Tab-separated table of C-alpha atoms and ligand atoms in Angstrom:
chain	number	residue	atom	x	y	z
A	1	UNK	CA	40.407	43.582	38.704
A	2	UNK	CA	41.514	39.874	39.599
A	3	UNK	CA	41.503	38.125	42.623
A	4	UNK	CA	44.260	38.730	44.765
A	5	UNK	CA	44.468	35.016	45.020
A	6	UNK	CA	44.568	34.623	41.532
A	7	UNK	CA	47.189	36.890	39.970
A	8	UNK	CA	50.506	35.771	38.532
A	9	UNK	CA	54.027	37.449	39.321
A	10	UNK	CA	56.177	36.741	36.988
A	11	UNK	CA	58.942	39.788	38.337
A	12	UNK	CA	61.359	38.061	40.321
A	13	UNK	CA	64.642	39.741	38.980
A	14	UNK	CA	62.540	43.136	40.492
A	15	UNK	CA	62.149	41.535	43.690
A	16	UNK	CA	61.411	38.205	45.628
A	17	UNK	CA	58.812	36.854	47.924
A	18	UNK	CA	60.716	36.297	51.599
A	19	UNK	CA	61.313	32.620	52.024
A	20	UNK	CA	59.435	31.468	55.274
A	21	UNK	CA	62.740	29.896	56.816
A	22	UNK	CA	64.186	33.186	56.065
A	23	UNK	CA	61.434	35.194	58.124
A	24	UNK	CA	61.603	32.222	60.434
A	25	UNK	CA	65.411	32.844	61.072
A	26	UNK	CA	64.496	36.415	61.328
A	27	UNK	CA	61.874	36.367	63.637
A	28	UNK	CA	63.439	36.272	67.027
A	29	UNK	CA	66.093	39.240	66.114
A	30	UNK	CA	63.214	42.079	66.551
A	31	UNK	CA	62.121	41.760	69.945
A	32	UNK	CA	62.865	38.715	71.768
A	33	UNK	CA	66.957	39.184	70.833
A	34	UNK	CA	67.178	42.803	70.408
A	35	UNK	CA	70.092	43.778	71.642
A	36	UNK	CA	72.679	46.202	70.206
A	37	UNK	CA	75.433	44.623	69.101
A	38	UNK	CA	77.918	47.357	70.063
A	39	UNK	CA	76.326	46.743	73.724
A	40	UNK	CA	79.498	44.991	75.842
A	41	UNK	CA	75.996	43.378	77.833
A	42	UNK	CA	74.323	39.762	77.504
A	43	UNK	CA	71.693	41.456	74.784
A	44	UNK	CA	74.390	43.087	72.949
A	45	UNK	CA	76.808	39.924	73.106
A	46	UNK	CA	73.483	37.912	71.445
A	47	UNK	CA	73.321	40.090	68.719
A	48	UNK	CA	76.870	40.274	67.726
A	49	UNK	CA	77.111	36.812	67.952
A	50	UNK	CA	74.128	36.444	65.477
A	51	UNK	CA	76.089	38.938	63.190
A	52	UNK	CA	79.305	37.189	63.299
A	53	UNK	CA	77.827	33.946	62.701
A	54	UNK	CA	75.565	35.135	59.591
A	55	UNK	CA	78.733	37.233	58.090
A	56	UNK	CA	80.828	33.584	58.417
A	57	UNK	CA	78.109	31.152	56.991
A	58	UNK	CA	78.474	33.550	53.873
A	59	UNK	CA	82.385	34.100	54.169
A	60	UNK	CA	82.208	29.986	53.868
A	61	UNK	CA	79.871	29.652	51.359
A	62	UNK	CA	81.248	32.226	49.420
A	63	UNK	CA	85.015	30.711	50.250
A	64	UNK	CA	86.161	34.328	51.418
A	65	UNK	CA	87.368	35.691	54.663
A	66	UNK	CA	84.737	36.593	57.525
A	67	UNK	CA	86.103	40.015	57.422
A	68	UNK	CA	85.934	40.142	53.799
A	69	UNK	CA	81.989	40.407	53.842
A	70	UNK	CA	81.026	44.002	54.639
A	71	UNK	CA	76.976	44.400	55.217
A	72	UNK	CA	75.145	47.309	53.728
A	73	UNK	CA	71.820	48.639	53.726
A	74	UNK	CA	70.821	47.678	49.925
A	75	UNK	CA	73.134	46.721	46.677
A	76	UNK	CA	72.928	50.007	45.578
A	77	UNK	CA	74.976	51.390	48.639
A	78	UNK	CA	77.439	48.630	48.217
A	79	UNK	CA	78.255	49.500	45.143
A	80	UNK	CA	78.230	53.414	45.653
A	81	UNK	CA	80.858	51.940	48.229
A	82	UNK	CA	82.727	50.045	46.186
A	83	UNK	CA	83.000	52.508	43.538
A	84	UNK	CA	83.583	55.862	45.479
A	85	UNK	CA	85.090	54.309	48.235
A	86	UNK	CA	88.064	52.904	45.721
A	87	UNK	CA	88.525	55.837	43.811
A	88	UNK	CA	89.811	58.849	46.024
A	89	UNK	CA	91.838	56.565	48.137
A	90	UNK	CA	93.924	55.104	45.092
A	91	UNK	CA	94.166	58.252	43.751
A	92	UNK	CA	95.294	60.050	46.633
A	93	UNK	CA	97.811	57.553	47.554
A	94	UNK	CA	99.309	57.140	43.732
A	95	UNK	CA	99.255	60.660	43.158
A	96	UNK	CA	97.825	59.288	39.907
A	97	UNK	CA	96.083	62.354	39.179
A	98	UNK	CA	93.087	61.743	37.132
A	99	UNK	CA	92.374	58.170	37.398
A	100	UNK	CA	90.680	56.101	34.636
A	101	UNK	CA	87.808	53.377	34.976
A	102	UNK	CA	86.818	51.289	32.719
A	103	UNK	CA	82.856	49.982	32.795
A	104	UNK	CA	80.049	49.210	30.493
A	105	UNK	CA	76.897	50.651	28.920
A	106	UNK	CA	74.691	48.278	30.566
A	107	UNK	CA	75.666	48.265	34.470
A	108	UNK	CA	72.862	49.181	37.059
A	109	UNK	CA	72.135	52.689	37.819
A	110	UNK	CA	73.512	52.329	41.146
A	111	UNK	CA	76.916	51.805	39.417
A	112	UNK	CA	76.765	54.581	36.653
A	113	UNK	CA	75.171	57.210	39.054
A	114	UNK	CA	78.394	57.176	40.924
A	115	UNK	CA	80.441	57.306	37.748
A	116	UNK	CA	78.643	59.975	36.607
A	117	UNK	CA	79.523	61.820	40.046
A	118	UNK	CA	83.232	60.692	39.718
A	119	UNK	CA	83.146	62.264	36.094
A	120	UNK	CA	81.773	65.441	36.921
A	121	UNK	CA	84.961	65.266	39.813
A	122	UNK	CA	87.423	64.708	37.174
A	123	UNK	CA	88.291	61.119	37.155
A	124	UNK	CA	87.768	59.671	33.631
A	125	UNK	CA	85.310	56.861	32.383
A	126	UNK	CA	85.450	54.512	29.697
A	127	UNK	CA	82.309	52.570	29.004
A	128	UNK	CA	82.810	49.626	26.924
A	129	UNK	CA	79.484	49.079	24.343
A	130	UNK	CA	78.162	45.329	24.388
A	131	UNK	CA	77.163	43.707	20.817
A	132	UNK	CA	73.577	42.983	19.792
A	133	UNK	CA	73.393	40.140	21.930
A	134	UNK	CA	74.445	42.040	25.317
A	135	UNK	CA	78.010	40.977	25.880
A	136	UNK	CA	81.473	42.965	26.055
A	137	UNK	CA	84.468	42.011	24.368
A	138	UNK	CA	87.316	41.432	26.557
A	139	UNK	CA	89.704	42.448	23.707
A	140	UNK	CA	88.001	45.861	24.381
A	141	UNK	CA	88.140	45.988	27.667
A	142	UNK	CA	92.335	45.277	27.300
A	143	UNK	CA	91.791	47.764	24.817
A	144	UNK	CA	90.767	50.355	27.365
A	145	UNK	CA	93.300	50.145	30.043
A	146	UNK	CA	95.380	52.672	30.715
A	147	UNK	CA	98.096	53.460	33.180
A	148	UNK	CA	95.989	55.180	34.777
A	149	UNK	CA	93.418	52.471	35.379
A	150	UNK	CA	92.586	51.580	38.992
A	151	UNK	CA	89.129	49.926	38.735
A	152	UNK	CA	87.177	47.958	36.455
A	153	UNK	CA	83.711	47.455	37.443
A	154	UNK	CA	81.423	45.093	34.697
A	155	UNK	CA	78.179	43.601	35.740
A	156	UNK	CA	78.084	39.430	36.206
A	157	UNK	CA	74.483	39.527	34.860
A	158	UNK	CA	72.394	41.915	33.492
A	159	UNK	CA	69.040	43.074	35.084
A	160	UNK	CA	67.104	43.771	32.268
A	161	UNK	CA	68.294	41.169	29.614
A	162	UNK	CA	69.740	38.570	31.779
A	163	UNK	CA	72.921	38.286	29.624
A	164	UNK	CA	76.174	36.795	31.066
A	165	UNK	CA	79.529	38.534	31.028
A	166	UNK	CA	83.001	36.826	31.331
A	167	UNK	CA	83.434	37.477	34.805
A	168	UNK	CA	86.150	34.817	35.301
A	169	UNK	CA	88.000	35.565	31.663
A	170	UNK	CA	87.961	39.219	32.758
A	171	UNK	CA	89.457	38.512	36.137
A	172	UNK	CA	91.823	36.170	34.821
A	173	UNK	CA	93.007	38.814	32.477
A	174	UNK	CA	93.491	41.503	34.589
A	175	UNK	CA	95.594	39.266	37.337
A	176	UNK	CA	97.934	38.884	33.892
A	177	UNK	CA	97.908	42.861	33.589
A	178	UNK	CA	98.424	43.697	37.326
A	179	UNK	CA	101.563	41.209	37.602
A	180	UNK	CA	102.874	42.999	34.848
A	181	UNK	CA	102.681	46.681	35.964
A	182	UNK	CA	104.058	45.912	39.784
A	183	UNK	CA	106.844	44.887	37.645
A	184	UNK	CA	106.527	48.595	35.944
A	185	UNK	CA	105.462	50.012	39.415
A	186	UNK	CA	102.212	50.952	37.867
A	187	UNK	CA	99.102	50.850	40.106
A	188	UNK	CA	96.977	47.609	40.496
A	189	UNK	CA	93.808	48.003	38.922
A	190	UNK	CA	90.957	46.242	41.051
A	191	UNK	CA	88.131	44.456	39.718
A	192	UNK	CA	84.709	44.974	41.165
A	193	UNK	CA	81.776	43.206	39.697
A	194	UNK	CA	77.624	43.952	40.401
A	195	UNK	CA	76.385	40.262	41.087
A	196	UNK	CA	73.241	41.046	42.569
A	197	UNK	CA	71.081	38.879	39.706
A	198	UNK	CA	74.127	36.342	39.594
A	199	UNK	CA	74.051	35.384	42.879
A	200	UNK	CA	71.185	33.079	42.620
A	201	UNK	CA	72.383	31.060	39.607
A	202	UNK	CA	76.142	31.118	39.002
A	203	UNK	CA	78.957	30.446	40.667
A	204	UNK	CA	80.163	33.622	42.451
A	205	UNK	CA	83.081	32.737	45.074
A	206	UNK	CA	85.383	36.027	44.393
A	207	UNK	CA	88.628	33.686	44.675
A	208	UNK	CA	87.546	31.211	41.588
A	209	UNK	CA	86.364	34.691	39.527
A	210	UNK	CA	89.526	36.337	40.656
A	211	UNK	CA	87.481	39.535	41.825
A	212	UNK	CA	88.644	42.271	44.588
A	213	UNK	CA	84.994	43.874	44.912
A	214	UNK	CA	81.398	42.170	44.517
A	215	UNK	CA	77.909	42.948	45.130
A	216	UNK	CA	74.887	41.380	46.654
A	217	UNK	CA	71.598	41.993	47.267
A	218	UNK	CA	69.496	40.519	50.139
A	219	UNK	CA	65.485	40.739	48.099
A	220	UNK	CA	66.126	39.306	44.855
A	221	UNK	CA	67.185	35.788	46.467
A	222	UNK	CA	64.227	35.424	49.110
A	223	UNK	CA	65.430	37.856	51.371
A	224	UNK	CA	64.930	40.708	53.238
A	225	UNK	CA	64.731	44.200	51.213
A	226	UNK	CA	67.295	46.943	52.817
A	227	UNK	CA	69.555	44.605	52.961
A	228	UNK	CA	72.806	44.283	50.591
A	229	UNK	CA	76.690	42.943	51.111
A	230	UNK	CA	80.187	43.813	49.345
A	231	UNK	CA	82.618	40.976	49.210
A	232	UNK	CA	85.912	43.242	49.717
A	233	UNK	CA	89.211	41.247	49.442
A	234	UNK	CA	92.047	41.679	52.164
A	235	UNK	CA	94.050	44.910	51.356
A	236	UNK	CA	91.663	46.434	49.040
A	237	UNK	CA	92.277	49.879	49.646
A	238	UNK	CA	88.521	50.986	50.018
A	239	UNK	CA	87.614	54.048	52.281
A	240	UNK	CA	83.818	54.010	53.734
A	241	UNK	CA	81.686	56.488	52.199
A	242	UNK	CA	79.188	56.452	55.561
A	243	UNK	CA	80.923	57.640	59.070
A	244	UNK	CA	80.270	57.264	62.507
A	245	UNK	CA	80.295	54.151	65.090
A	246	UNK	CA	82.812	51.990	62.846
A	247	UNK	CA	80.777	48.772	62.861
A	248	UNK	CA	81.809	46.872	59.899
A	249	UNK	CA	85.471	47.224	59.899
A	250	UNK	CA	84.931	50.647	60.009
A	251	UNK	CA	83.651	50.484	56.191
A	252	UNK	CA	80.044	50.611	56.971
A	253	UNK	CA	79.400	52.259	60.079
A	254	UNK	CA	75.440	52.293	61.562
A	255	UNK	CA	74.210	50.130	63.945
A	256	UNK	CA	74.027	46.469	62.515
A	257	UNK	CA	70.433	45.645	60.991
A	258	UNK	CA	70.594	42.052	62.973
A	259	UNK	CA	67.207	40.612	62.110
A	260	UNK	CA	68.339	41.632	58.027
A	261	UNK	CA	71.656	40.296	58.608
A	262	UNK	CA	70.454	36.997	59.875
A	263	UNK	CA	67.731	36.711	57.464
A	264	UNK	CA	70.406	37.735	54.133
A	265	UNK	CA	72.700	34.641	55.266
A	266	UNK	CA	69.848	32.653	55.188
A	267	UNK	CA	68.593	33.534	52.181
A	268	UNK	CA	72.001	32.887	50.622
A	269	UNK	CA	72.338	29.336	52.460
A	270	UNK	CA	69.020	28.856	50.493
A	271	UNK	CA	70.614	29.457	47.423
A	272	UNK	CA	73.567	27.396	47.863
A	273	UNK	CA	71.660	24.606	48.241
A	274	UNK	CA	69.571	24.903	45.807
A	275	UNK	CA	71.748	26.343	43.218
A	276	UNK	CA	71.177	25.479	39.300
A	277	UNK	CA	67.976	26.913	38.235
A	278	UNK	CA	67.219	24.123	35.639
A	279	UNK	CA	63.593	24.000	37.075
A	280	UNK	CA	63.268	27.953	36.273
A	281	UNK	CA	65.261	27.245	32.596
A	282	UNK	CA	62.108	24.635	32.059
A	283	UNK	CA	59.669	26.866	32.606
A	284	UNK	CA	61.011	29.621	31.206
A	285	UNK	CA	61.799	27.780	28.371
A	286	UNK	CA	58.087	26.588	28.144
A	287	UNK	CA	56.874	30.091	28.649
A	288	UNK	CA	59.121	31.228	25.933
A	289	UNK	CA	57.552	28.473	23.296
A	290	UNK	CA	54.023	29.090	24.017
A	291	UNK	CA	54.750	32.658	23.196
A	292	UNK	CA	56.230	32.407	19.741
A	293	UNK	CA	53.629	29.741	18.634
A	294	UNK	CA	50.842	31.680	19.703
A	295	UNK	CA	52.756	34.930	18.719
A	296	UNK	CA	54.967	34.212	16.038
A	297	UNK	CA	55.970	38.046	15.792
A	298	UNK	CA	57.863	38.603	18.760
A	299	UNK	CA	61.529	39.175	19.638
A	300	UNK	CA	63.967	38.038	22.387
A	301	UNK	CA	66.044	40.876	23.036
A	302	UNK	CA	69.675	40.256	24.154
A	303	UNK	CA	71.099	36.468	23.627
A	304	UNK	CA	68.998	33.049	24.486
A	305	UNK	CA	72.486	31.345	25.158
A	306	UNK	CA	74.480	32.760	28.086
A	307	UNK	CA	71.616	34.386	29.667
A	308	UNK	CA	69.802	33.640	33.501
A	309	UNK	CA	67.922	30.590	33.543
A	310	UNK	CA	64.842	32.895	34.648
A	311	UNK	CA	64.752	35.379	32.486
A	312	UNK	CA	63.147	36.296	28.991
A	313	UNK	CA	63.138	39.820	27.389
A	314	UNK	CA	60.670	40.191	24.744
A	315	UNK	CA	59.729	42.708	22.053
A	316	UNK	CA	56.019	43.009	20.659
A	317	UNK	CA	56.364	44.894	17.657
A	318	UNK	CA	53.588	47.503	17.641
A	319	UNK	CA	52.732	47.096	20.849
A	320	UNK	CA	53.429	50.142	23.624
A	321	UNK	CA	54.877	48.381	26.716
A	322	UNK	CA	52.871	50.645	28.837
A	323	UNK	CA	49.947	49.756	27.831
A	324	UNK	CA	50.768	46.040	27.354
A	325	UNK	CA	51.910	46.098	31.568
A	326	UNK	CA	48.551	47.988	32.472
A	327	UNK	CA	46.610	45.220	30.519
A	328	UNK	CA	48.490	42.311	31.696
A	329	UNK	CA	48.460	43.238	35.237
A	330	UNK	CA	44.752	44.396	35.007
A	331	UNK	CA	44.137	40.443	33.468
A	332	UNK	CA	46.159	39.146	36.332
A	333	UNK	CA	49.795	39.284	35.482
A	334	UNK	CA	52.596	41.371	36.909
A	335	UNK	CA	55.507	41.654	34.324
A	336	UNK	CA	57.626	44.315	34.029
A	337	UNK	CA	59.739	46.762	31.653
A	338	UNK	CA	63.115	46.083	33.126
A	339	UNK	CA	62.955	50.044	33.511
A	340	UNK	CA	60.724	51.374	35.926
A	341	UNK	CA	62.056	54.583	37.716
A	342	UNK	CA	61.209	55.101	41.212
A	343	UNK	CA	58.578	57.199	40.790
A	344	UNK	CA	57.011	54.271	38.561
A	345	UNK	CA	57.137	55.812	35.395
A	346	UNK	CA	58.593	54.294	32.180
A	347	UNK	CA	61.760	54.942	31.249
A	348	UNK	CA	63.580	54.300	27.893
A	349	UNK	CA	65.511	51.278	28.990
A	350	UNK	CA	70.141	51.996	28.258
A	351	UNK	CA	70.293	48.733	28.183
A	352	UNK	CA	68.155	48.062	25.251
A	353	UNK	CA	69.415	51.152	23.657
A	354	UNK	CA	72.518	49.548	24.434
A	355	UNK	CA	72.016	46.281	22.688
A	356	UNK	CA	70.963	48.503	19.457
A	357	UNK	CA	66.911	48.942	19.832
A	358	UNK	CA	65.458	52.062	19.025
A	359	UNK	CA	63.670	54.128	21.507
A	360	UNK	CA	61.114	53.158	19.912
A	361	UNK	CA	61.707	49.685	19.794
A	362	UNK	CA	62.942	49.587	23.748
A	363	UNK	CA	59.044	51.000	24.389
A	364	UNK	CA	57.984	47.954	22.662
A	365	UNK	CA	59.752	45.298	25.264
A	366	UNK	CA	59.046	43.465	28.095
A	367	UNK	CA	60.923	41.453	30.903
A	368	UNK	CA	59.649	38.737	32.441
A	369	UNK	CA	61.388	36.801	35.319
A	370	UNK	CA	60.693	33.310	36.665
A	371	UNK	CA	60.934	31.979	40.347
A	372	UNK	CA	61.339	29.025	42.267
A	373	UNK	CA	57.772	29.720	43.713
A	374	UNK	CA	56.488	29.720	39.612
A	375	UNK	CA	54.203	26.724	38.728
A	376	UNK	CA	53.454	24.859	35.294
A	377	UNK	CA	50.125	26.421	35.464
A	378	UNK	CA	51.385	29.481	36.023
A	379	UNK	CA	53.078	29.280	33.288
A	380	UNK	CA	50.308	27.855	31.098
A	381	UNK	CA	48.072	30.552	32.376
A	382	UNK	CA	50.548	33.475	31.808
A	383	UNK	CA	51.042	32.518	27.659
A	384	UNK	CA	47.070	32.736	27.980
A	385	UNK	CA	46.840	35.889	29.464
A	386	UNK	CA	49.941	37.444	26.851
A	387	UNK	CA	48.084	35.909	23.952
A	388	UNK	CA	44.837	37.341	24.686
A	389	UNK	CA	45.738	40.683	25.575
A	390	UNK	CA	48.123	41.022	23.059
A	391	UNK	CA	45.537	40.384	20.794
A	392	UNK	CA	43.244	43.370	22.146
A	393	UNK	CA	46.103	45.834	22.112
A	394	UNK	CA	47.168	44.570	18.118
A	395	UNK	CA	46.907	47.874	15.913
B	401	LIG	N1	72.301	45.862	40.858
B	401	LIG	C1	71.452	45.124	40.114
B	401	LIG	C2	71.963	44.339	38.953
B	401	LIG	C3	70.091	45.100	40.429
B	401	LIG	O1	69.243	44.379	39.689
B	401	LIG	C4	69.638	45.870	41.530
B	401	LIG	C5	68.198	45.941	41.847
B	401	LIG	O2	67.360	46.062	40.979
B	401	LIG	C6	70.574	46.589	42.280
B	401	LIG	C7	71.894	46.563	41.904
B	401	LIG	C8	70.159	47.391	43.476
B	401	LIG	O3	69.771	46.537	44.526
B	401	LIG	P1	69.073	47.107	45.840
B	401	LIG	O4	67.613	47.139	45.551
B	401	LIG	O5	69.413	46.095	46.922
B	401	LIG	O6	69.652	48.426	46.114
């Protein structure tokens, strides 16, 4: 086993290291400023006060509304809540009937889990494929509306391949479509997109993208885990999917996780300022080139252009990612599959699938994601490491 000291994570699209202003910002919200924020007392009053001012640093940043920003417990429960909490309150109040959504093959689970649940209640799904290099085709996605359409829900960038989608083309479009059928009373189809990997590197204010519904998360941008956000634009006609108290505008109700909140607006006043990732491109970039000339027979999976700045997806022909992980950690390296279930074990990745790999061929890939704590050496050491071990585990 390494040193502790000595091992290299290269996994940041799994999860980030909290920054120290974050846990700085954090610090005094677990027992110095404790307060409830429901409480109408002094402790209470500090508390809300910290809420409100975290939820409008991020309403600013984000050029939204402060009551636009709705704070969750992870990503994955804002979008449960953007996608269930759309869909039986349109319905209901359209008397649509079965309502139609369209999505892709290569959203997050926390998106198609609900889908799946909305399918098995009757509302009808349309996922749109993505070509070999990982991106939709809006003509599809026009394609695939229906009158029946009320939400179309597309991931801003992938989590496994790091590919781009037309977020802003998409949401242009569909402000086209919706003028149109007010004008045939048809219902307006909303427009929620997953922008928990986006968040750190592209631009993501929901007015400029001309999206109704978007998701964050707080621990893949130097935040707090257990800690997520949905942007929700004015007179979006969401229902909350958790009840009780009514914090949150009554979408999200549970006492407020203060120290979470305050450390997730830091964490996203980090990014803002720091926002381009051509540091991360450099390395990865240099990562990527020591690979193929000390490994010429490798493959990038999904597309090198319109892809994060961090992230690189690679296939090792012959070689069983398993076993490649358990060896790379084992020399010091922490990489991942892109795929990992809960429980830890190795799934066959959709999104691979998706982009036309074989099973087979999806067992043979890796992801690995830069950060903004990643060194040159790092870097240097890591193509060291890969060649080596790749060399052990060649058949
Ligand atoms: N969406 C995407 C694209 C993700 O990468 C993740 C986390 O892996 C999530 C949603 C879920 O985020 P959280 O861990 O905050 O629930």
């Amino acid at each position: 086993m390494v040193n502790k000291n000595k091992r290299i994570y290269l996994d940041y699209a799994a999860t980030t290291p909290v920054d120290k202003g974050v846990l700085g910002a954090m610090a005094p919200y677990f027992s110095d400023k404790f307060g409830n924020p429901s409480s109408i007392h002094s402790f209470g009053q500090e508390a809300i006060a910290a809420v409100d001012s975290a939820r409008e640093k991020i309403a600013k940043l984000l050029d939204c509304k402060f009551e636009e920003i709705i704070f969750t417990g992870s990503a994955t429960e804002a979008n449960n809540l953007a996608i269930k909490g759309l869909i039986p309150n349109s319905c209901g109040r359209k008397s649509l009937g079965r309502t139609h959504i369209v999505s892709t093959n290569i959203e997050h689970e926390s998106v198609l889990e609900p889908l799946k649940e909305l399918k098995k209640l009757g509302h009808e799904i349309t996922y749109l494929k993505v070509d070999k290099n990982g991106f939709i085709k809006i003509s599809n996605l026009e394609r695939a509306i229906k009158n029946n359409t009320i939400l179309v829900s597309v991931i801003y960038a992938n989590n496994e391949i790091g590919t781009i989608q037309p977020i802003k083309k998409i949401g242009r479009l569909l402000e086209k479509i919706n003028k149109k059928r007010q004008e045939n009373n048809l219902p307006r189809i909303y427009f929620h997109t997953d922008a928990v990997q986006a968040l750190q590197f592209l631009e993501c204010r929901p007015d400029w993208l001309k999206v109704d519904l978007m998701t964050f998360s707080g621990h893949k941008i130097y935040g707090p885990k257990g800690i997520g956000a949905l942007y929700v634009r004015k007179g979006t006609p969401l229902r909350p999917i958790i009840l009780g108290g009514g914090q949150e505008f009554g979408l999200r109700s549970g006492t407020e996780n203060v120290p979470y909140i305050v450390g997730f607006a830091k964490a996203v006043e980090l990014v803002f300022s720091a926002k381009g990732g051509s540091a991360i491109k450099n390395l990865r970039d240099k990562l990527w080139g020591y690979i193929i000339k000390n490994k010429g027979d490798v493959r990038l999976n999904g597309s090198f252009n319109n892809r994060l700045p961090n992230n690189l997806n690679i296939r090792f022909p012959g070689i069983s990612n398993e076993s490649l992980l358990i060896a790379l950690d084992r020399g010091g390296l922490a990489v991942s599959a892109g795929s990992a279930c809960s429980s830890g074990a190795m799934s066959t990745s959709h999104v691979l699938r998706a982009i036309g790999l074989t099973e087979c061929q999806s067992k043979e890939s890796i992801r690995i994601t830069i950060g903004k704590n990643t060194t040159e050496k790092e870097i240097r050491i890591a193509a060291e490491i890969i060649t080596k071990i790749i060399k052990t585990l060649k058949i």
